[in-house]
Amino acid sequence: MRLKFADCVLDLRARQLERQGENLPLEPKVYELLEALIKRRPAVVTNIELDELLWPQVYVARTSLTRLVSELRAALGDTPQASHIIRTVYKTGYSFCADVICMPATAASPATIELVWKKQFLPLPDGEHLAGRDAECSLVIDASTVSRRHARITIVSGAATIEDLDSTNGTQVNGSRISGPTRISPGDELLLGSEVLQVRRRNASAHTVKVEDDSKIGEKVPRK
């Protein structure tokens, strides 16, 4: 689903935000905050609910949520003084107050590259893909050395970059640990924690196996 508000478009499926036609990368928790508010609009989402969503089973100071809201407002061009997108409800929480238009879905570009991990083929169409141990990640790498939200892979017109999300064990590309967004291409080897993933060009028909005509299955072969 694509949602238009102010001069922004939020693609919930691709987890991607555009502003004035430009892709606007958001930190994972900032994106989760935006998604929570826009899905619950126009209801007020309380501070306690947001804390539990963003930092489950972890105590954080109130300033942590305040900082995220400030970052989100800055990204959207909103301000507390003249708020037209994120409304503060004093000592209670926040609500999404902008008018939202649901835009018709556009046909997704077919994936041109993919990741291979333990015989699994993970296609990477255009958009943003979170890789990690968390079941809500679009690329689930269920391994003990991989963080819940380990890395972000962004595909724009087939060009791919990967960025580590302050993971515990880091991300490597071809044996070198990365510290910022790094371009990746078919033939590269990624290391998330101790998990090896291969980047390769995707052949849409490569994983399709042709079976025999159903009508012939079980048919007896005449003896000669």
Tab-separated table of N, CA and C in Angstrom, residues 68-128:
chain	number	residue	atom	x	y	z
A	68	LEU	N	13.299	10.451	18.793
A	68	LEU	CA	12.805	9.829	17.565
A	68	LEU	C	11.743	10.690	16.889
A	69	VAL	N	10.844	11.250	17.695
A	69	VAL	CA	9.795	12.112	17.134
A	69	VAL	C	10.426	13.331	16.463
A	70	SER	N	11.448	13.895	17.082
A	70	SER	CA	12.133	15.058	16.498
A	70	SER	C	12.779	14.691	15.165
A	71	GLU	N	13.416	13.508	15.105
A	71	GLU	CA	14.041	13.067	13.855
A	71	GLU	C	12.993	12.842	12.770
A	72	LEU	N	11.864	12.257	13.150
A	72	LEU	CA	10.807	12.012	12.176
A	72	LEU	C	10.232	13.327	11.667
A	73	ARG	N	9.988	14.258	12.566
A	73	ARG	CA	9.459	15.560	12.147
A	73	ARG	C	10.423	16.268	11.199
A	74	ALA	N	11.706	16.205	11.502
A	74	ALA	CA	12.701	16.849	10.641
A	74	ALA	C	12.686	16.229	9.245
A	75	ALA	N	12.556	14.908	9.179
A	75	ALA	CA	12.535	14.226	7.885
A	75	ALA	C	11.302	14.598	7.069
A	76	LEU	N	10.177	14.798	7.761
A	76	LEU	CA	8.912	15.101	7.078
A	76	LEU	C	8.702	16.590	6.835
A	77	GLY	N	9.594	17.425	7.366
A	77	GLY	CA	9.416	18.867	7.230
A	77	GLY	C	8.364	19.409	8.171
A	78	ASP	N	8.181	18.748	9.301
A	78	ASP	CA	7.180	19.132	10.293
A	78	ASP	C	7.882	19.775	11.490
A	79	THR	N	7.163	20.575	12.255
A	79	THR	CA	7.726	21.197	13.456
A	79	THR	C	6.707	21.138	14.586
A	80	PRO	N	7.158	21.115	15.845
A	80	PRO	CA	6.209	21.108	16.967
A	80	PRO	C	5.365	22.375	17.018
A	81	GLN	N	5.949	23.506	16.605
A	81	GLN	CA	5.238	24.782	16.691
A	81	GLN	C	4.129	24.891	15.650
A	82	ALA	N	4.375	24.360	14.445
A	82	ALA	CA	3.369	24.424	13.378
A	82	ALA	C	3.152	23.014	12.836
A	83	SER	N	2.717	22.145	13.724
A	83	SER	CA	2.595	20.735	13.366
A	83	SER	C	1.407	20.503	12.440
A	84	HIS	N	1.693	19.921	11.272
A	84	HIS	CA	0.613	19.565	10.353
A	84	HIS	C	0.656	18.081	9.993
A	85	ILE	N	1.608	17.342	10.601
A	85	ILE	CA	1.704	15.901	10.338
A	85	ILE	C	1.684	15.108	11.646
A	86	ILE	N	2.588	15.425	12.558
A	86	ILE	CA	2.673	14.726	13.843
A	86	ILE	C	2.201	15.668	14.949
A	87	ARG	N	1.105	15.317	15.594
A	87	ARG	CA	0.547	16.163	16.652
A	87	ARG	C	0.933	15.607	18.020
A	88	THR	N	1.424	16.480	18.878
A	88	THR	CA	1.756	16.092	20.251
A	88	THR	C	0.535	16.253	21.142
A	89	VAL	N	0.216	15.204	21.875
A	89	VAL	CA	-0.860	15.268	22.864
A	89	VAL	C	-0.180	15.299	24.227
A	90	TYR	N	-0.242	16.430	24.872
A	90	TYR	CA	0.551	16.713	26.068
A	90	TYR	C	0.451	15.606	27.112
A	91	LYS	N	1.610	15.093	27.512
A	91	LYS	CA	1.750	14.059	28.541
A	91	LYS	C	0.981	12.772	28.224
A	92	THR	N	0.631	12.581	26.960
A	92	THR	CA	-0.129	11.385	26.582
A	92	THR	C	0.548	10.604	25.465
A	93	GLY	N	0.798	11.263	24.333
A	93	GLY	CA	1.387	10.563	23.200
A	93	GLY	C	1.369	11.414	21.951
A	94	TYR	N	1.196	10.750	20.803
A	94	TYR	CA	1.249	11.449	19.518
A	94	TYR	C	0.191	10.874	18.583
A	95	SER	N	-0.203	11.697	17.607
A	95	SER	CA	-1.133	11.211	16.588
A	95	SER	C	-0.708	11.742	15.228
A	96	PHE	N	-1.084	10.997	14.196
A	96	PHE	CA	-0.813	11.406	12.818
A	96	PHE	C	-2.020	12.203	12.347
A	97	CYS	N	-1.823	13.497	12.057
A	97	CYS	CA	-2.963	14.376	11.798
A	97	CYS	C	-3.066	14.861	10.351
A	98	ALA	N	-2.139	14.466	9.482
A	98	ALA	CA	-2.197	14.917	8.087
A	98	ALA	C	-3.240	14.128	7.310
A	99	ASP	N	-3.792	14.757	6.268
A	99	ASP	CA	-4.695	14.049	5.364
A	99	ASP	C	-3.892	13.027	4.562
A	100	VAL	N	-4.456	11.834	4.414
A	100	VAL	CA	-3.755	10.742	3.731
A	100	VAL	C	-4.595	10.261	2.557
A	101	ILE	N	-3.944	10.076	1.415
A	101	ILE	CA	-4.595	9.539	0.221
A	101	ILE	C	-3.959	8.191	-0.099
A	102	CYS	N	-4.782	7.161	-0.240
A	102	CYS	CA	-4.285	5.842	-0.634
A	102	CYS	C	-4.092	5.827	-2.146
A	103	MET	N	-2.870	5.600	-2.575
A	103	MET	CA	-2.552	5.612	-3.999
A	103	MET	C	-2.629	4.195	-4.559
A	104	PRO	N	-3.027	4.065	-5.822
A	104	PRO	CA	-3.055	2.726	-6.419
A	104	PRO	C	-1.664	2.133	-6.458
A	105	ALA	N	-1.587	0.847	-6.199
A	105	ALA	CA	-0.286	0.174	-6.191
A	105	ALA	C	0.294	0.145	-7.594
A	106	THR	N	1.588	0.357	-7.669
A	106	THR	CA	2.279	0.266	-8.949
A	106	THR	C	2.900	-1.116	-9.073
A	107	ALA	N	3.011	-1.574	-10.291
A	107	ALA	CA	3.601	-2.893	-10.509
A	107	ALA	C	5.058	-2.880	-10.074
A	108	ALA	N	5.402	-3.825	-9.235
A	108	ALA	CA	6.773	-3.885	-8.736
A	108	ALA	C	7.721	-4.352	-9.833
A	109	SER	N	8.890	-3.717	-9.880
A	109	SER	CA	9.893	-4.146	-10.845
A	109	SER	C	10.401	-5.520	-10.445
A	110	PRO	N	10.565	-6.422	-11.409
A	110	PRO	CA	11.055	-7.751	-11.053
A	110	PRO	C	12.469	-7.673	-10.496
A	111	ALA	N	12.754	-8.541	-9.537
A	111	ALA	CA	14.079	-8.547	-8.926
A	111	ALA	C	15.123	-8.978	-9.950
A	112	THR	N	16.236	-8.264	-9.990
A	112	THR	CA	17.318	-8.621	-10.903
A	112	THR	C	18.490	-9.262	-10.174
A	113	ILE	N	18.529	-9.125	-8.835
A	113	ILE	CA	19.561	-9.795	-8.054
A	113	ILE	C	18.909	-10.502	-6.877
A	114	GLU	N	19.645	-11.402	-6.252
A	114	GLU	CA	19.122	-12.152	-5.122
A	114	GLU	C	20.261	-12.523	-4.186
A	115	LEU	N	19.887	-12.899	-2.967
A	115	LEU	CA	20.836	-13.443	-2.008
A	115	LEU	C	20.613	-14.942	-1.906
A	116	VAL	N	21.689	-15.663	-1.709
A	116	VAL	CA	21.599	-17.102	-1.483
A	116	VAL	C	22.162	-17.384	-0.101
A	117	TRP	N	21.327	-17.981	0.748
A	117	TRP	CA	21.727	-18.314	2.114
A	117	TRP	C	21.205	-19.704	2.460
A	118	LYS	N	22.119	-20.625	2.705
A	118	LYS	CA	21.757	-21.997	3.081
A	118	LYS	C	20.698	-22.588	2.148
A	119	LYS	N	20.943	-22.504	0.865
A	119	LYS	CA	20.068	-23.049	-0.178
A	119	LYS	C	18.741	-22.302	-0.301
A	120	GLN	N	18.615	-21.175	0.397
A	120	GLN	CA	17.429	-20.332	0.230
A	120	GLN	C	17.749	-19.215	-0.760
A	121	PHE	N	16.805	-18.921	-1.640
A	121	PHE	CA	16.965	-17.868	-2.625
A	121	PHE	C	16.089	-16.687	-2.206
A	122	LEU	N	16.712	-15.547	-1.936
A	122	LEU	CA	16.011	-14.375	-1.416
A	122	LEU	C	16.060	-13.258	-2.450
A	123	PRO	N	15.001	-13.096	-3.254
A	123	PRO	CA	15.007	-12.057	-4.294
A	123	PRO	C	15.000	-10.660	-3.690
A	124	LEU	N	15.624	-9.714	-4.394
A	124	LEU	CA	15.733	-8.333	-3.920
A	124	LEU	C	15.143	-7.383	-4.958
A	125	PRO	N	13.820	-7.179	-4.954
A	125	PRO	CA	13.226	-6.181	-5.851
A	125	PRO	C	13.542	-4.775	-5.363
A	126	ASP	N	13.219	-3.776	-6.169
A	126	ASP	CA	13.461	-2.392	-5.772
A	126	ASP	C	12.769	-2.090	-4.448
A	127	GLY	N	13.459	-1.349	-3.595
A	127	GLY	CA	12.915	-0.986	-2.292
A	127	GLY	C	13.934	-1.232	-1.198
A	128	GLU	N	13.455	-1.176	0.027
A	128	GLU	CA	14.308	-1.345	1.202
A	128	GLU	C	14.021	-2.692	1.849
